Short mmCIF file of C-alpha atoms and ligand atoms in Angstrom, two decimals:
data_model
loop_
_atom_site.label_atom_id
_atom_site.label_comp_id
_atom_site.label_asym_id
_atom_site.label_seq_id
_atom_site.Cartn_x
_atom_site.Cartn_y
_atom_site.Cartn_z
CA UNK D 218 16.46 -24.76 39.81
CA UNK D 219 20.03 -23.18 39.32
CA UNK D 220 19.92 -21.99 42.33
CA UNK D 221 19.34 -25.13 43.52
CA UNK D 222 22.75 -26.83 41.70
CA UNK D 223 24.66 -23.64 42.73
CA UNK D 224 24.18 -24.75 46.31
CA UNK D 225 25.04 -28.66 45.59
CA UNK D 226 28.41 -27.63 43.75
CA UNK D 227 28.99 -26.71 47.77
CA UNK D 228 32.96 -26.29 47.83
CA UNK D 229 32.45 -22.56 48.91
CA UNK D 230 31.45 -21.59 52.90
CA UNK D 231 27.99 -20.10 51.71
CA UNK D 232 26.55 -23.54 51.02
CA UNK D 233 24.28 -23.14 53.91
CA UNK D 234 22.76 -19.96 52.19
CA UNK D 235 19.25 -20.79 50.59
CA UNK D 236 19.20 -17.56 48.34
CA UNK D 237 15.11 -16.39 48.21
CA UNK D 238 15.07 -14.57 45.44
CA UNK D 239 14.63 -16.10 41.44
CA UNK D 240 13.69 -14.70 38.29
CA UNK D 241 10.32 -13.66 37.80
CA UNK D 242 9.14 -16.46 35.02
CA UNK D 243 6.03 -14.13 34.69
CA UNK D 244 8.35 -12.60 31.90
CA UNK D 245 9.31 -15.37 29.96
CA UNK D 246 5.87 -14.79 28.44
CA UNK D 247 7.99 -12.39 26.42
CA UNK D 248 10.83 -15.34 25.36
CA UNK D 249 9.29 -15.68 22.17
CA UNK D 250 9.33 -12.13 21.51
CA UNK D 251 9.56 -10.74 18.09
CA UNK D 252 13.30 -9.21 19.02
CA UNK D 253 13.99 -12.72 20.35
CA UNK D 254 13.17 -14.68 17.23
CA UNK D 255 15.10 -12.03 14.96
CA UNK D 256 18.35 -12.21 17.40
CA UNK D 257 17.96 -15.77 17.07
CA UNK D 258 17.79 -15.24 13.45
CA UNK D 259 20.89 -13.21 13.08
CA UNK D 260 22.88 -15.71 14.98
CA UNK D 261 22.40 -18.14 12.31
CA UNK D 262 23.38 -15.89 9.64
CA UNK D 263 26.84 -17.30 7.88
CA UNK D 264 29.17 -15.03 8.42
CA UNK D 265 31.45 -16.19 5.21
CA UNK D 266 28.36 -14.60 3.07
CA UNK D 267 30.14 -11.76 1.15
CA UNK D 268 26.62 -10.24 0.53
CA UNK D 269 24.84 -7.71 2.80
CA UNK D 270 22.43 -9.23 4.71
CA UNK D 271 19.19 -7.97 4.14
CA UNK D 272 16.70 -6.99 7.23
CA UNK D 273 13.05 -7.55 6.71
CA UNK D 274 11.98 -8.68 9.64
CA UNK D 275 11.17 -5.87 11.26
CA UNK D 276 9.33 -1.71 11.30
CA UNK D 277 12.31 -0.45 11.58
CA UNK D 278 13.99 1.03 8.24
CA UNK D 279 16.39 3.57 9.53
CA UNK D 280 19.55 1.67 7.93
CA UNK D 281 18.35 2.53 4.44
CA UNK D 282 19.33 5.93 2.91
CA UNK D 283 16.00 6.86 1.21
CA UNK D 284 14.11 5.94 4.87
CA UNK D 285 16.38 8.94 6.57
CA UNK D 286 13.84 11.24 8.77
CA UNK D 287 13.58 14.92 7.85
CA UNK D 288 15.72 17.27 8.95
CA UNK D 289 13.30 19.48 10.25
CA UNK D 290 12.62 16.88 12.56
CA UNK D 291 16.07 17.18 13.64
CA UNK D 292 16.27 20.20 13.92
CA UNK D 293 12.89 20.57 16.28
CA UNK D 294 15.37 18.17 18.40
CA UNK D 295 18.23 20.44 18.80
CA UNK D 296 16.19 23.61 18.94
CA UNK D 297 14.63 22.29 22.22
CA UNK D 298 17.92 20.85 23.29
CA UNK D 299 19.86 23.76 22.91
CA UNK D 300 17.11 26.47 24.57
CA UNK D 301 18.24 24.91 27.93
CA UNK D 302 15.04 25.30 28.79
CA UNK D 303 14.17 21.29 29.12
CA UNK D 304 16.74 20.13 31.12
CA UNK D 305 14.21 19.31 34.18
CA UNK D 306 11.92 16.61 34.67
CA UNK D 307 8.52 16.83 32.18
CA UNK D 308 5.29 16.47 34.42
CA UNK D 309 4.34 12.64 34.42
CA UNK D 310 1.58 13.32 31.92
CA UNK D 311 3.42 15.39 29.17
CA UNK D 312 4.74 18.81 28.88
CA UNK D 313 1.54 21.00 27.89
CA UNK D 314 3.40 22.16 24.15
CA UNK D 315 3.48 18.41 23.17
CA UNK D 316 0.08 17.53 24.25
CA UNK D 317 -1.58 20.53 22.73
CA UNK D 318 0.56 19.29 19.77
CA UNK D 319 -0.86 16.08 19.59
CA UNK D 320 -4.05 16.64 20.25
CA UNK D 321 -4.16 19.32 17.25
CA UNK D 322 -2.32 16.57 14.64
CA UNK D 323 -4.71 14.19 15.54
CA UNK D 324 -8.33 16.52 15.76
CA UNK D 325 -7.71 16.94 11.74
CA UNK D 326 -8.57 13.38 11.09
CA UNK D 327 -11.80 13.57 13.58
CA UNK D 328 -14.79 15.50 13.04
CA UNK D 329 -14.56 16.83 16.80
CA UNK D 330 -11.58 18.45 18.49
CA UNK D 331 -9.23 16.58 21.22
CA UNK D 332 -8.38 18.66 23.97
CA UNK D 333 -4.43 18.41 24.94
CA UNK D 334 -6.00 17.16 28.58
CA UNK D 335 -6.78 13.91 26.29
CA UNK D 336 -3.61 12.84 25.29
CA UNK D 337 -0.88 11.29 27.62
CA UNK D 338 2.81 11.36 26.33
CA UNK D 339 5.06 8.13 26.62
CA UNK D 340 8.15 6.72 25.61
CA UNK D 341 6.92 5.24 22.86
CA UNK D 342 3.81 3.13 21.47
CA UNK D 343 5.28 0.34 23.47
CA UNK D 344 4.90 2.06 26.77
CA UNK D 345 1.33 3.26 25.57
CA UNK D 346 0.46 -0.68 25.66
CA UNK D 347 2.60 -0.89 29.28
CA UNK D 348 -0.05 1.60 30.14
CA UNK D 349 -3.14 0.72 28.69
CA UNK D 350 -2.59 -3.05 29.88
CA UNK D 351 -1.59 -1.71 33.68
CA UNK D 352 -4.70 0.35 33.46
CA UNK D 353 -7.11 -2.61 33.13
CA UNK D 354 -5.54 -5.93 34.31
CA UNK D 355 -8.34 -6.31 37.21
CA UNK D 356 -7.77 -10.03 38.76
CA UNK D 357 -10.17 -12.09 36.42
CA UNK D 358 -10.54 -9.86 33.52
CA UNK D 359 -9.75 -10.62 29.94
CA UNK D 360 -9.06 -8.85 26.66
CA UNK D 361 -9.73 -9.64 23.16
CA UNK D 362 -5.93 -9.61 20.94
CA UNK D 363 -6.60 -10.04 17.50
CA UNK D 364 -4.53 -12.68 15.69
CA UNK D 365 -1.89 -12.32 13.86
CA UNK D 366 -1.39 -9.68 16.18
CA UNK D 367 1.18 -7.56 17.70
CA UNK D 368 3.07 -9.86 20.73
CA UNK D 369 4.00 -7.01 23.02
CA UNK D 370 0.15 -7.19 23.93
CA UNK D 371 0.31 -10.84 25.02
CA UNK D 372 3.21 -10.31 26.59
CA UNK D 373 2.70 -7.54 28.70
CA UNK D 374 -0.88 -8.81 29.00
CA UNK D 375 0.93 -11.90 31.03
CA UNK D 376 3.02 -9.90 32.99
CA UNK D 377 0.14 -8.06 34.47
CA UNK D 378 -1.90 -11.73 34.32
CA UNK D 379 -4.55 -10.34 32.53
CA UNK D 380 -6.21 -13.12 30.76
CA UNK D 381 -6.13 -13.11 26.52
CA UNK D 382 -8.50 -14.03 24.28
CA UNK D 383 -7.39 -13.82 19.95
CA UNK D 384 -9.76 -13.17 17.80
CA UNK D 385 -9.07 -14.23 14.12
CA UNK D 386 -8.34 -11.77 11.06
CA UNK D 387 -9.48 -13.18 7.88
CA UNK D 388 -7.43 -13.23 5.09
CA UNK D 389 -9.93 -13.99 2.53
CA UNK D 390 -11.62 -11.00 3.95
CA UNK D 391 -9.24 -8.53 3.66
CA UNK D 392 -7.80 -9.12 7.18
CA UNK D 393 -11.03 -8.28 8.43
CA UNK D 394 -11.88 -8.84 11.99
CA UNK D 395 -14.06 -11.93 12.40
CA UNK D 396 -16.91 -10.08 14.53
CA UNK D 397 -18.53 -13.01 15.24
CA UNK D 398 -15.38 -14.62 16.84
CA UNK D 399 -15.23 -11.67 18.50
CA UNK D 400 -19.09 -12.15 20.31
CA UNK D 401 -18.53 -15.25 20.91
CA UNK D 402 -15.50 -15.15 22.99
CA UNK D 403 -16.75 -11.76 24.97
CA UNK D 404 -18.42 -12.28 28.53
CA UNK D 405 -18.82 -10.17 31.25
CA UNK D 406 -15.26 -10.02 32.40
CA UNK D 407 -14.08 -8.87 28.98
CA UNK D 408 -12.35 -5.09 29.28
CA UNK D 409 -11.36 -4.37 26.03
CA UNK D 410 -10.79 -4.96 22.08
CA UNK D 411 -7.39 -4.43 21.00
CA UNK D 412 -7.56 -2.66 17.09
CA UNK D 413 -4.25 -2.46 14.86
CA UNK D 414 -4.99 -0.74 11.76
CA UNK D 415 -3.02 -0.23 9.62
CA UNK D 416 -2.41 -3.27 10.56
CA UNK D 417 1.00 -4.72 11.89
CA UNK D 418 1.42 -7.53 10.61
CA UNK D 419 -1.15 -7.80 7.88
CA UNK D 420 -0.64 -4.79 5.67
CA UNK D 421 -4.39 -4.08 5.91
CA UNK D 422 -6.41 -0.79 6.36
CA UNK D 423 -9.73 -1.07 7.37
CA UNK D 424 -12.52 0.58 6.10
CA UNK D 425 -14.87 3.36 7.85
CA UNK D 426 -17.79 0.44 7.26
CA UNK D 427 -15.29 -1.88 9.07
CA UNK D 428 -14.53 -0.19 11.81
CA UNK D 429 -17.98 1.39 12.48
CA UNK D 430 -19.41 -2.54 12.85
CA UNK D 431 -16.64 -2.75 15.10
CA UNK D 432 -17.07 0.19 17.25
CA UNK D 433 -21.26 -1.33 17.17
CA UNK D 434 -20.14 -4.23 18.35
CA UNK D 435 -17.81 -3.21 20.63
CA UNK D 436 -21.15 -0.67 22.48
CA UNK D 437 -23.41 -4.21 22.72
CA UNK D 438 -20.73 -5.63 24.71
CA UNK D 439 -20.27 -2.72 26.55
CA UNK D 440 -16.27 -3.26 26.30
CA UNK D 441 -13.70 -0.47 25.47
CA UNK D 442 -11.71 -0.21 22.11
CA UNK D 443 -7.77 0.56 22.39
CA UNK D 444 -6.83 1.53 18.86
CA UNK D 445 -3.24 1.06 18.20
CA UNK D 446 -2.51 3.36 15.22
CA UNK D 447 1.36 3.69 15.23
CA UNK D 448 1.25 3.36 11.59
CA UNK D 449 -1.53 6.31 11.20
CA UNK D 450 -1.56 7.56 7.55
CA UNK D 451 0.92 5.17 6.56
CA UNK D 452 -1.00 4.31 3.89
CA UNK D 453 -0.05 2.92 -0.22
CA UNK D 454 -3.27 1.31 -1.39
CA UNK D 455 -6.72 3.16 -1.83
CA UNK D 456 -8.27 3.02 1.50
CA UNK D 457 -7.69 5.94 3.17
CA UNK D 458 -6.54 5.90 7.17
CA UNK D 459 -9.74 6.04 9.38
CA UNK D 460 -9.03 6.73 13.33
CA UNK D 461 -10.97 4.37 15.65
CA UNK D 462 -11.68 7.75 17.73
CA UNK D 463 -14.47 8.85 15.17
CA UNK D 464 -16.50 6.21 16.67
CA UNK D 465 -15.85 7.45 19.89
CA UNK D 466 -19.67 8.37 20.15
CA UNK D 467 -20.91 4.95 20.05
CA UNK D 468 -17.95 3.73 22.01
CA UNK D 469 -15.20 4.29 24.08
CA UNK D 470 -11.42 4.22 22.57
CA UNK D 471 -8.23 4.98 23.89
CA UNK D 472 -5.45 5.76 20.71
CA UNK D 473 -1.92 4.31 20.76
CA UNK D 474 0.30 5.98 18.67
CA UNK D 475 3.88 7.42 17.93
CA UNK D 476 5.77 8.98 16.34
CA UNK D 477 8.72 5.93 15.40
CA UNK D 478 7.12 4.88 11.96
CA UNK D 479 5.77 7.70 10.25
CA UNK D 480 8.93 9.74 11.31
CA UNK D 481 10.91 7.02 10.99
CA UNK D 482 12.34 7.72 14.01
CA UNK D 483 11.90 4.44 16.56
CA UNK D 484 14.71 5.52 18.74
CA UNK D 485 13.41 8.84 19.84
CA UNK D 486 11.10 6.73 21.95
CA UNK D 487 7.90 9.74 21.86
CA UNK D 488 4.46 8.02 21.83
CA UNK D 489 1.14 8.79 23.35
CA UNK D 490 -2.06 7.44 24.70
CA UNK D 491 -5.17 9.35 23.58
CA UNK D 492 -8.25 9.22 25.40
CA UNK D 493 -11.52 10.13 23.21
CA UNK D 494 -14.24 10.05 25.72
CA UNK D 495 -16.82 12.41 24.31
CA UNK D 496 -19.26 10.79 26.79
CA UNK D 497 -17.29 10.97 29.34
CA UNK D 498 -17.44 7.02 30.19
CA UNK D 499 -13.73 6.25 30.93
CA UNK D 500 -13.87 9.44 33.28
CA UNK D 501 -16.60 8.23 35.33
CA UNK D 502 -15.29 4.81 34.60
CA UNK D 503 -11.89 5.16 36.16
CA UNK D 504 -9.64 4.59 33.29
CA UNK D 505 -8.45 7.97 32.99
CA UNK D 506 -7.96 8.36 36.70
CA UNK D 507 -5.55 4.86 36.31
CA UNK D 508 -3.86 6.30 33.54
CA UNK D 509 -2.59 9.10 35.39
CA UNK D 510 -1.70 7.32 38.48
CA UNK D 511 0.01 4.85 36.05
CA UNK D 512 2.06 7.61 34.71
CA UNK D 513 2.84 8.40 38.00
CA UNK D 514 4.87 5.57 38.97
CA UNK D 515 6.54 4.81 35.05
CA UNK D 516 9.72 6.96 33.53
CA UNK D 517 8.65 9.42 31.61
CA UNK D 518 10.17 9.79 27.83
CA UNK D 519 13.11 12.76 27.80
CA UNK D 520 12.07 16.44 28.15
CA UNK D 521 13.07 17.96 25.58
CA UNK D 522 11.89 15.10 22.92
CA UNK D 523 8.58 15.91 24.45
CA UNK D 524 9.54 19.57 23.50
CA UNK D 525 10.17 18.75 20.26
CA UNK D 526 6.99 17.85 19.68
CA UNK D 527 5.13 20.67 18.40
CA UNK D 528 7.88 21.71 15.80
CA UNK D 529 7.69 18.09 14.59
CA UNK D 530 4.19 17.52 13.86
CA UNK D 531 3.82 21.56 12.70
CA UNK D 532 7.21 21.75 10.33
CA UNK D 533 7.33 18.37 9.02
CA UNK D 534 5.94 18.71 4.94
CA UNK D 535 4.33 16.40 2.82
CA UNK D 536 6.90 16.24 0.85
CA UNK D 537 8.61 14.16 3.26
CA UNK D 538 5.71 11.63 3.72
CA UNK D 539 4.74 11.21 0.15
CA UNK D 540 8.23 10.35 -0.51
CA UNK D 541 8.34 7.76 2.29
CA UNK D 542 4.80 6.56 0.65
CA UNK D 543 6.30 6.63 -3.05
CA UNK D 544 9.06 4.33 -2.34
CA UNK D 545 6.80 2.02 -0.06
CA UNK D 546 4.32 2.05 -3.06
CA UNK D 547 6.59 0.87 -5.29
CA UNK D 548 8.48 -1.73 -3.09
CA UNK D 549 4.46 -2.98 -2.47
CA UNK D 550 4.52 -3.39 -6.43
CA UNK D 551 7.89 -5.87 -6.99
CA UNK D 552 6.94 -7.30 -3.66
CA UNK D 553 3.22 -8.41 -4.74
CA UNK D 554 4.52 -9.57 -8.35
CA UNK D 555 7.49 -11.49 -7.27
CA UNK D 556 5.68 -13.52 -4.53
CA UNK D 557 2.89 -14.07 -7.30
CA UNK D 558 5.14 -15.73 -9.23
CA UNK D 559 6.58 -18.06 -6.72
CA UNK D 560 4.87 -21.38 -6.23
CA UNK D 561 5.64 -22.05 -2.74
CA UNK D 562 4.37 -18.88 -1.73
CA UNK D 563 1.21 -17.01 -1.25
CA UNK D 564 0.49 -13.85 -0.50
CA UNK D 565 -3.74 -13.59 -0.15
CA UNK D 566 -4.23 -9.63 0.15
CA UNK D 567 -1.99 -6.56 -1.73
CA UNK D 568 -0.97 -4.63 1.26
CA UNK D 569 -2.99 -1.47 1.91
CA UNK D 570 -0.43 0.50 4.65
CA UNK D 571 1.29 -0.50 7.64
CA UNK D 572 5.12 -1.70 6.96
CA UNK D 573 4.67 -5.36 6.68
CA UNK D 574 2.76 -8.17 5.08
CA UNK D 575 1.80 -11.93 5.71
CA UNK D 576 3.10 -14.07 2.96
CA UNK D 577 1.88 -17.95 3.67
CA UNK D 578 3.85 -20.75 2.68
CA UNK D 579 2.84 -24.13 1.07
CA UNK D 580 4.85 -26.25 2.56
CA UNK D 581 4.15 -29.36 0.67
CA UNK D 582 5.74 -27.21 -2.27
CA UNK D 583 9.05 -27.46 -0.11
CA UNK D 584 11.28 -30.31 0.18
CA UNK D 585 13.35 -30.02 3.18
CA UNK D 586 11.38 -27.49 5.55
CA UNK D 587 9.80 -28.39 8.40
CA UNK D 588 7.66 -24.82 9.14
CA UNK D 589 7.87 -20.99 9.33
CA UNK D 590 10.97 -21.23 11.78
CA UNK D 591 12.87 -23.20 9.75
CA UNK D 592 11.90 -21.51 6.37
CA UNK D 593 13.40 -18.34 8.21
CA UNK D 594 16.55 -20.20 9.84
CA UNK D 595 17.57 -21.63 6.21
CA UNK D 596 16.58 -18.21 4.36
CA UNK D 597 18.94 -16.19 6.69
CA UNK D 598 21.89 -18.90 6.64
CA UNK D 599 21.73 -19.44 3.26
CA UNK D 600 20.95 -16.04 1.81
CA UNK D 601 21.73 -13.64 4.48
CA UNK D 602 17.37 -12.68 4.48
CA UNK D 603 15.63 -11.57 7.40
CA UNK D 604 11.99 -12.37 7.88
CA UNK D 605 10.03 -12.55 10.96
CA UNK D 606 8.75 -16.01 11.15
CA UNK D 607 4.70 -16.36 11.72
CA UNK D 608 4.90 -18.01 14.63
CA UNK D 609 6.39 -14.48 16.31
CA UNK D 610 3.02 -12.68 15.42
CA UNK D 611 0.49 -16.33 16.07
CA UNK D 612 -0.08 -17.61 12.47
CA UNK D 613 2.47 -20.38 11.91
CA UNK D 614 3.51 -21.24 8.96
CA UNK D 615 3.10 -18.11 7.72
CA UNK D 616 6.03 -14.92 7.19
CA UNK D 617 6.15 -11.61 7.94
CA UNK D 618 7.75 -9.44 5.33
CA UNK D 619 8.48 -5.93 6.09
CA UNK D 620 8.14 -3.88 3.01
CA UNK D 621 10.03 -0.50 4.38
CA UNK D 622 13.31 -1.16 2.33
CA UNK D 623 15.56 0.58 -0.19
CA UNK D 624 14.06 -0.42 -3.25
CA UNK D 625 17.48 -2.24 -4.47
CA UNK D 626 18.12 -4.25 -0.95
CA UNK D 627 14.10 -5.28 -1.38
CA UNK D 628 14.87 -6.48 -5.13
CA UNK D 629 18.00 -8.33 -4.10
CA UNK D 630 16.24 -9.69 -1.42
CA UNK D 631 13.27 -11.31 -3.31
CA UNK D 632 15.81 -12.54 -6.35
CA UNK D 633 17.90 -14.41 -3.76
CA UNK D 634 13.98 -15.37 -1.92
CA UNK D 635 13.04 -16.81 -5.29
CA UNK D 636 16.52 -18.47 -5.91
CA UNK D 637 16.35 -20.16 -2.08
CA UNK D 638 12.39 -21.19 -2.95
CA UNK D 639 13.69 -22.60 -6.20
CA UNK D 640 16.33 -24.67 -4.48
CA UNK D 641 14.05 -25.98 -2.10
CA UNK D 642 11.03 -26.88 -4.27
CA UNK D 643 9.75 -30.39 -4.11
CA UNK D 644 11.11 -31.78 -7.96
C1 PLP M 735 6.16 -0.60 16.29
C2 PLP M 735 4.85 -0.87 16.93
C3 PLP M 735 4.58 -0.45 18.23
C4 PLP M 735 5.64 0.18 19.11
O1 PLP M 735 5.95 1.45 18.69
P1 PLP M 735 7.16 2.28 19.35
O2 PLP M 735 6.75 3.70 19.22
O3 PLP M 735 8.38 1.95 18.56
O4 PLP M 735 7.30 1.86 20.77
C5 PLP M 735 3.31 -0.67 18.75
N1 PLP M 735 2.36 -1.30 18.03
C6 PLP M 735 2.59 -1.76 16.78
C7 PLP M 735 1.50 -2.44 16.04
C8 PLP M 735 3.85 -1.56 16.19
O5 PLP M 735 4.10 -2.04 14.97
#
């Protein structure tokens, strides 16, 4: 349509020109994208507000001190950088160190071993679900997103046209998947079941029972499981982190992963897709086959980050997670007992792991606010908060509160939450 008015404002010679190219709308899919709600959010802070604003909207904690990745990790960085000997381009599927690598970190959580020809490195979780989603949008297929979910899968998911289908987490269940939802929307042309735990956005962490009736149900429809476990091991309640791939008996699963949350380290952009095929079905199936020819064709994530790798996962000590988990444990606490204690807010389940939780408002609590977008809107203007509106991850009227915070910005940010709820109550 611009195009179109650009021609009719016709005082220039090319009016004759009918340009034949536009954007591709396929991608505005991704318009309501959780980085296009936050921006949106940040626009409308008030810039007069001597306070610091406060961001909890989002996995990515790298502006607070105590959230600072380990120097070890650092240095694993500028060993490989300095050797010289990464400067070229890494082979599409890796370089062998970092595979091995992976494929060793992740075999101590699985009761078989990974071979390094199983894992796949990529810039990033996000390009793992670029990957996965390439890999098996056939024309006509579907795929089962859970809900609240994880938008980068519906959006790339439209890009590539490959139909969606949400299946519901239940709240009063723990964030459970509804498995009957789940049968019900399956037929023939499903591909796949798309598995967050710990769970972005709902703080969950399934248990091995869970995921095993899963994984069962997953075999009777004869559909493969992609397990996205960026937040692997980031865990503060008392269910302990479970991979998908020890079901990988009963059924196929490909892993997402990265290293961004547990290293705290988003912008290094090193992730990996994990095939677990001890049956060998996505190897006679094709998948792995597309994977590589997908890698093929995609940029792969810098050399000597890939070369890293191996002194990352082997050097980093637990000392550095169980801090991370200390502090996240304890901003879990304040979190939980202040949102008790506010009327206009629930929060159904204690987070288990992940970074974030699902807080649901009662709006008939609230006097002047209309939904989840314009709670958010109004929290940010007004108090200089950050949360990611439900509506960003499909459960409106709902929050998302991101937990990963200095322990002081998180306190000032739920006294100011509780004096902007108070303000806004229905008298
Ligand atoms: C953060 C996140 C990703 C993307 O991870 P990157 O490594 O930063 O690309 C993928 N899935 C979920 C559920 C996430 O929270």
């Amino acid at each position: 349509m611009a195009a179109m008015d650009m021609e009719n404002n016709g005082d220039n010679s090319d009016h004759q020109i009918k340009w034949k190219f536009q954007g591709n709308k396929d991608l505005n899919a991704a318009s309501i994208s959780v980085r296009g709600i936050l921006n949106m959010l940040v626009d409308n802070l008030d810039k007069s507000d001597q306070r610091p604003c406060i961001m909890l909207g989002r996995g990515d904690p790298t502006e607070f001190p105590s959230f600072r990745t380990t120097p070890l990790a650092v240095d694993a960085v500028t060993d490989a950088l300095r050797s010289f000997n990464f400067n070229s381009y890494a082979p599409t599927v890796g370089v062998l160190q970092g595979r091995r690598a992976i494929a060793k970190y992740l075999s101590e959580d699985l009761s078989y071993q990974l071979l390094e020809e199983d894992v796949y490195l990529t810039s990033g979780c996000t390009q793992s679900i670029e990957i996965i989603i390439s890999v098996l949008a056939r024309p006509g297929a579907n795929i089962l997103l859970p809900r609240p979910g994880y938008p980068q899968y519906e959006a790339r998911a439209a890009y590539e046209k490959l139909e969606v289908r949400h299946f519901d987490l239940v709240p009063e269940k723990d964030w459970e998947v509804d498995l009957d939802s789940v049968e019900a929307l399956a037929d023939e042309n499903t591909a796949a079941i798309v598995i967050i735990n710990p769970s972005n956005p709902c703080g969950s962490v399934f248990k091995y029972q869970h995921l095993k009736k899963i994984a069962e149900t997953a075999r009777r429809l004869g559909i493969l499981v992609i397990a996205d476990e960026v937040y692997g091991h980031l865990v503060v309640g008392s269910n302990p982190f479970v991979p998908m791939g020890e079901f990988a008996s009963l059924v196929p699963v490909v892993t997402l992963g990265s290293i961004s949350k547990r290293w705290i380290v988003p912008g290094w952009r090193l992730g990996w897709v994990v095939t677990n095929d001890p049956t060998a079905i996505l190897r006679k199936t094709g998948i792995v086959e597309s994977i590589k020819n997908c890698l093929n064709i995609t940029s792969d994530t810098p050399t000597f980050i890939q070369a890293a790798v191996p002194q990352i996962l082997e050097k980093t000590n637990d000392e550095f997670f169980s801090k991370i988990i200390y502090i996240m444990r304890q901003a879990v606490e304040v979190l939980y007992e202040t949102v008790a204690a506010i009327p206009c807010l629930t929060c159904p389940v204690k987070p288990e792991g992940s970074m974030a939780v699902m807080v649901k408002l009662n709006l008939p609590l609230l006097e002047d606010i209309v939904d989840d977008l314009d709670f958010c809107l109004k929290l940010a203007k007004e108090e200089s908060i950050i949360f990611l509106p439900g509506v960003a991850v499909g459960l409106k009227n709902w929050v998302r509160i991101t937990f990963a915070a200095e322990l002081v910005s998180l306190e000032d940010a739920l006294g100011r939450l509780k004096a902007f709820c108070q303000r806004h109550a229905k008298k």
